[in-house]
Each structure stands twice: as C-alpha cells, then as structure tokens.
Amino acid sequence: MRMLEVESLTVKYGALVAVRNVTFSMEEGEIIALIGSNGAGKSTTLKALMGLVPTHSGTIRIRGAEVHDELPENRVLRGVALSPEGRYLFGRMTVLDNLLVGAYAVKSRSDIKASLDEVYELFPRVHERRSQLAGSLSGGEQQMVAIGRALMARPWLLMLDEPSLGIAPKVVAEIALAIERLNTERGMSIILVEQNARLALRLAHHAYALEHGEIVVSGKGNELLDDPFVRKAYLGI
Ligand code: ATP
C-alpha cells in the first residue's frame, strides 16, 4: 500500500484555480519535494493534504484511506503533520509551551516526554532556549521550533512548507541535516515545499515542479539537478 496517493487534485479559491489536476504518490520513508516559483500552488497542495482548504475535485488517500472532507485534527491522528510557511508560533508563549501545542492530540505523558526528548536531541538549540519566549528567537531558531511542534504530534508524514525561507545559510544547513536525519534514522516520510530548489532536489528522492498549479516536471531529485530545463528554470544556471 502506498503511503500517500494524490489523484487529479484540484483546489480553487473562488474562481482562481490554485492547484489543477495534480497527481503524485509516495512510498513509506520517502522524501518528496515540491518546487516552483511564488504562487505555483505548493502551499495550497500541502493545505489540501492537511484538510485546511477544501478540495474541489480529485482524491487523497493516506495509507489507503480516502480522507475527502476529513478534518485536519483527524488527519493529525492518522499521523500527518504540517509545519506551515511563516511558522505561526505564539510569540508570547515559551518555546516549550509552543512545542506542547503540537502534542495536543497525544494522550500519553510518556509519549509527550519521549517526543520532547527527540526534538531536543534533533535541535539542541531549541533545548537551550526552551524557557524563552518564542518571539525572542532568531528566524532560524523559530523555524526549528515550528518543525519541533509538528514532530510533537508524532507524525510519520511530516510536511514542511518553506523551512529555509529567510534563514541564514548556516542554519539552513542545520535544518537540512535534521530533515535527512528524520528520514534516515527515524524512517519518517517527508514532503518538502521549497523555493530553494537546489536544497530540495538534493534532499528529495523524488521531486515535482509546479507551475500555475500544474506539475510540469517530475523525476528523481538528483536527476532533476542535472536536467537542463530544471537548471535553467529553477536553479538559475
Ligand atoms: P508561495 O511560495 O508564494 O506560498 P505557492 O507555490 O505556495 O507560493 P500558493 O500559496 O499555493 O502558492 O498559491 C497558489 C495561488 O493561489 C496563488 O495565485 C495565490 O495568490 C492563490 N491563493 C493562495 N491562498 C489564497 C487564498 N487564501 N485566497 C485566495 N487566493 C489564494
């Protein structure tokens, strides 16, 4: 059984078609990347997978179960979590309290403690800053907290929307390493949405480029890095 199957997904905002007939699938333990310029429909695709925007047509199956019209909280219970673009932390709450928000559906205290330890192990800087107000952290640290909050739901499908946006290169490298570790050490499946196509293609097993809501190119991450069209359109080479 495929972990995720998306078939002919179309999402509209009023008359605007933001995602048109998008079809892709992923296996357990894969990293896939969605790349493309501003407004290509990448975030909308993630929101539709999370149930945050209604689908106009098409199907989404998570581990074989069709999730049409299912609420986001139920998809969280299925093991799907999103770290949204812009992070959306509660700036006047501590880092720890922000992390605990992500664990709202986890009942067992020992599971919550185990998740916290895993987040702290992955991002030692988040551990150092755990008692600080989230709003006082640097952009890169806030991004780590946002990813950590998604991990607190104990997902097996983690969706990351623009984790490198506006972050210093050194911190981007730390976050990239964390993404690789989540995949290789914990077997987590990851959908990475990135405008930083080079980073995304380097990390992803499979990648899809979106333009005006449609998939225009797809292939293995490392193969697309060498693809002349991709190099010209997305890597500026
Ligand atoms: P970005 O990196 O800028 O977020 P994106 O590829 O993620 O780009 P989306 O955010 O999915 O693109 O946007 C796809 C299209 O849908 C764009 O034309 C955008 O203006 C439009 N759109 C996004 N959200 C809404 C909304 N809530 N209401 C109306 N239109 C929207």
Coordinates of C-alpha atoms and ligand atoms in Angstrom, one line a residue:
M1 CA 0.0 0.0 0.0
R2 CA 1.3 3.4 -0.9
M3 CA 1.6 5.8 2.0
L4 CA 0.1 8.7 0.1
E5 CA -1.8 8.9 -3.2
V6 CA -3.0 12.1 -4.7
E7 CA -5.1 11.8 -7.8
S8 CA -6.2 14.7 -10.1
L9 CA -6.3 17.1 -7.1
T10 CA -7.9 20.4 -8.0
V11 CA -8.2 23.2 -5.4
K12 CA -9.9 26.6 -6.1
Y13 CA -10.1 29.8 -4.3
G14 CA -13.3 31.2 -5.7
A15 CA -12.8 31.4 -9.5
L16 CA -9.0 31.0 -9.2
V17 CA -7.7 27.5 -9.8
A18 CA -4.7 27.3 -7.4
V19 CA -4.0 23.6 -8.0
R20 CA -5.0 21.8 -11.2
N21 CA -5.2 18.0 -11.7
V22 CA -2.1 17.3 -9.6
T23 CA -1.3 13.6 -9.3
F24 CA 1.6 12.1 -7.4
S25 CA 2.2 9.4 -4.8
M26 CA 4.8 8.5 -2.3
E27 CA 6.1 5.4 -0.6
E28 CA 6.8 5.0 3.1
G29 CA 10.1 6.5 4.1
E30 CA 10.4 8.7 1.0
I31 CA 11.3 12.4 0.9
I32 CA 9.5 14.2 -1.9
A33 CA 9.9 17.8 -2.9
L34 CA 7.5 20.3 -4.5
I35 CA 9.4 23.1 -6.1
G36 CA 8.2 26.1 -8.2
S37 CA 8.0 29.9 -8.0
N38 CA 5.8 32.1 -5.9
G39 CA 2.1 31.3 -6.3
A40 CA 2.7 28.0 -8.1
G41 CA 0.4 26.2 -5.8
K42 CA 2.8 24.4 -3.5
S43 CA 1.4 25.6 -0.2
T44 CA -2.1 25.1 -1.3
T45 CA -1.3 21.4 -2.1
L46 CA 0.0 20.9 1.4
K47 CA -3.0 22.7 2.9
A48 CA -5.3 20.4 0.9
L49 CA -3.4 17.3 2.2
M50 CA -3.8 18.6 5.7
G51 CA -7.5 19.4 5.2
L52 CA -7.0 23.1 5.7
V53 CA -8.6 24.0 2.4
P54 CA -11.4 22.1 0.7
T55 CA -10.6 20.1 -2.5
H56 CA -12.6 21.0 -5.5
S57 CA -12.1 17.6 -7.1
G58 CA -9.8 14.6 -7.0
T59 CA -8.8 12.2 -4.3
I60 CA -6.3 12.0 -1.5
R61 CA -5.6 8.6 0.1
I62 CA -3.5 8.3 3.2
R63 CA -2.3 4.7 3.7
G64 CA -5.2 3.6 1.5
A65 CA -7.9 5.6 3.3
E66 CA -9.6 8.3 1.3
V67 CA -9.7 11.4 3.5
H68 CA -12.0 13.5 1.5
D69 CA -13.7 16.1 3.8
E70 CA -11.9 14.8 6.9
L71 CA -11.0 17.5 9.4
P72 CA -7.3 18.4 9.9
E73 CA -7.4 17.1 13.5
N74 CA -8.4 13.7 12.2
R75 CA -5.5 13.7 9.7
V76 CA -3.2 14.5 12.6
L77 CA -4.5 11.4 14.3
R78 CA -3.6 9.5 11.1
G79 CA 0.0 10.7 11.5
V80 CA 0.1 13.7 9.2
A81 CA 1.6 17.0 10.5
L82 CA 2.4 20.3 8.9
S83 CA 5.0 22.9 9.7
P84 CA 3.4 25.9 7.9
E85 CA 5.1 28.6 5.9
G86 CA 5.6 31.6 8.2
R87 CA 5.9 29.3 11.3
Y88 CA 2.9 30.7 13.2
L89 CA 4.4 30.4 16.6
F90 CA 2.8 32.0 19.7
G91 CA 5.4 34.7 20.3
R92 CA 4.4 35.4 23.8
M93 CA 4.5 31.8 24.9
T94 CA 7.6 29.9 25.8
V95 CA 9.3 27.6 23.3
L96 CA 8.3 24.7 25.5
D97 CA 4.6 25.7 25.5
N98 CA 4.7 26.2 21.7
L99 CA 6.1 22.6 21.4
L100 CA 3.3 21.3 23.7
V101 CA 0.7 22.8 21.4
G102 CA 1.8 20.3 18.8
A103 CA 1.1 17.4 21.2
Y104 CA -2.5 18.3 22.0
A105 CA -3.8 15.1 20.5
V106 CA -1.2 12.9 22.2
K107 CA -2.7 11.3 25.3
S108 CA 0.2 9.6 26.9
R109 CA 2.5 11.7 29.1
S110 CA 5.4 9.3 28.4
D111 CA 4.9 9.7 24.7
I112 CA 4.9 13.5 25.1
K113 CA 8.1 13.3 27.1
A114 CA 9.7 11.0 24.5
S115 CA 8.8 13.4 21.7
L116 CA 10.2 16.4 23.6
D117 CA 13.5 14.5 24.1
E118 CA 13.6 13.6 20.4
V119 CA 13.0 17.3 19.4
Y120 CA 15.7 18.4 21.8
E121 CA 18.1 15.8 20.6
L122 CA 17.5 16.9 17.0
F123 CA 17.7 20.6 17.8
P124 CA 19.9 21.2 20.8
R125 CA 19.4 25.0 20.4
V126 CA 15.7 24.5 21.0
H127 CA 16.5 22.8 24.2
E128 CA 18.8 25.7 25.3
R129 CA 16.0 28.1 24.5
R130 CA 13.1 26.1 25.9
S131 CA 12.1 28.6 28.6
Q132 CA 12.5 31.7 26.4
L133 CA 9.6 33.4 24.7
A134 CA 9.3 32.1 21.1
G135 CA 9.0 35.7 19.8
S136 CA 12.5 36.5 21.1
L137 CA 14.2 33.7 19.0
S138 CA 16.0 34.2 15.7
G139 CA 14.2 33.3 12.5
G140 CA 16.2 30.0 12.2
E141 CA 15.5 29.1 15.8
Q142 CA 11.8 29.8 15.3
Q143 CA 11.9 27.5 12.3
M144 CA 13.4 24.7 14.4
V145 CA 10.6 25.2 17.0
A146 CA 7.9 25.1 14.2
I147 CA 9.4 21.8 12.9
G148 CA 9.6 20.6 16.5
R149 CA 6.0 21.5 17.2
A150 CA 4.9 19.4 14.1
L151 CA 7.1 16.5 15.4
M152 CA 5.3 16.6 18.8
A153 CA 2.2 15.1 17.1
R154 CA 4.4 12.0 16.5
P155 CA 3.7 12.1 12.7
W156 CA 5.0 9.6 10.2
L157 CA 4.3 12.0 7.3
L158 CA 5.9 15.4 8.0
M159 CA 5.1 18.3 5.7
L160 CA 7.4 21.2 5.7
D161 CA 6.4 24.4 4.0
E162 CA 9.5 26.6 3.1
P163 CA 11.7 25.7 6.1
S164 CA 14.6 27.6 4.6
L165 CA 12.8 30.9 3.9
G166 CA 14.6 33.9 5.2
I167 CA 17.1 31.9 7.2
A168 CA 20.9 32.3 7.3
P169 CA 22.8 29.7 5.2
K170 CA 24.5 28.1 8.2
V171 CA 21.1 27.5 9.9
V172 CA 19.6 26.2 6.6
A173 CA 22.4 23.6 6.6
E174 CA 21.4 22.6 10.2
I175 CA 17.8 22.2 9.2
A176 CA 18.7 20.3 6.1
L177 CA 20.7 17.9 8.3
A178 CA 17.8 17.5 10.6
I179 CA 15.5 16.6 7.7
E180 CA 17.9 14.0 6.5
R181 CA 18.2 12.5 10.0
L182 CA 14.4 12.3 10.5
N183 CA 14.3 10.4 7.2
T184 CA 17.2 8.1 7.6
E185 CA 17.3 7.5 11.4
R186 CA 13.5 7.6 12.1
G187 CA 12.2 6.5 8.8
M188 CA 9.9 9.5 8.5
S189 CA 8.3 10.3 5.2
I190 CA 8.6 14.0 4.4
I191 CA 7.1 16.4 1.9
L192 CA 9.3 19.4 1.4
V193 CA 8.0 22.5 -0.2
E194 CA 10.8 24.8 -1.1
Q195 CA 11.7 27.8 -3.3
N196 CA 15.3 26.8 -2.7
A197 CA 15.2 24.2 -5.4
R198 CA 18.8 23.2 -5.1
L199 CA 18.3 22.3 -1.4
A200 CA 15.1 20.5 -2.1
L201 CA 16.4 18.4 -5.0
R202 CA 19.5 17.5 -3.0
L203 CA 17.4 16.1 -0.2
A204 CA 14.5 14.6 -2.1
H205 CA 14.2 11.1 -3.5
H206 CA 11.5 12.3 -5.9
A207 CA 10.6 15.9 -6.9
Y208 CA 7.8 17.7 -8.7
A209 CA 7.9 21.2 -10.2
L210 CA 4.7 23.1 -10.2
E211 CA 3.8 26.0 -12.4
H212 CA 0.4 27.7 -12.3
G213 CA -1.0 24.9 -10.2
E214 CA 0.2 22.1 -12.5
I215 CA 3.0 19.6 -12.4
V216 CA 5.4 20.5 -15.3
V217 CA 8.4 18.3 -14.5
S218 CA 9.0 15.3 -12.2
G219 CA 11.8 12.9 -11.5
K220 CA 14.4 11.7 -9.1
G221 CA 15.8 14.6 -7.0
N222 CA 19.4 14.0 -8.1
E223 CA 18.4 13.6 -11.8
L224 CA 16.5 16.8 -11.8
L225 CA 19.6 18.6 -10.5
D226 CA 21.2 17.8 -13.9
D227 CA 18.1 18.3 -16.0
P228 CA 18.7 21.3 -18.4
F229 CA 15.2 22.6 -18.1
V230 CA 15.2 22.4 -14.3
R231 CA 18.6 24.0 -14.2
K232 CA 17.5 27.0 -16.3
A233 CA 14.1 27.4 -14.8
Y234 CA 14.7 26.7 -11.1
L235 CA 18.4 26.7 -10.4
G236 CA 19.3 29.8 -12.4
I237 CA 22.2 28.0 -14.1
Ligands
ATP1 P1 4.4 30.8 -2.2 O1 5.7 30.2 -2.1 O2 4.4 32.2 -2.6 O3 3.5 30.5 -1.0 P2 3.0 28.7 -3.5 O4 3.5 27.9 -4.7 O5 2.9 28.0 -2.2 O6 3.7 30.0 -3.4 P3 0.2 29.1 -3.1 O7 0.4 29.8 -1.8 O8 -0.3 27.7 -3.0 O9 1.5 29.1 -4.0 O10 -0.8 30.0 -4.1 C1 -1.3 29.5 -5.3 C2 -2.3 30.5 -5.8 O11 -3.4 30.7 -5.0 C3 -1.7 31.9 -5.9 O12 -2.2 32.5 -7.1 C4 -2.2 32.6 -4.7 O13 -2.3 34.0 -4.9 C5 -3.6 32.0 -4.5 N1 -4.0 31.9 -3.1 C6 -3.4 31.3 -2.1 N2 -4.1 31.4 -1.0 C7 -5.2 32.0 -1.3 C8 -6.4 32.4 -0.5 N3 -6.5 32.1 0.8 N4 -7.4 33.1 -1.2 C9 -7.3 33.4 -2.5 N5 -6.2 33.0 -3.3 C10 -5.2 32.4 -2.7

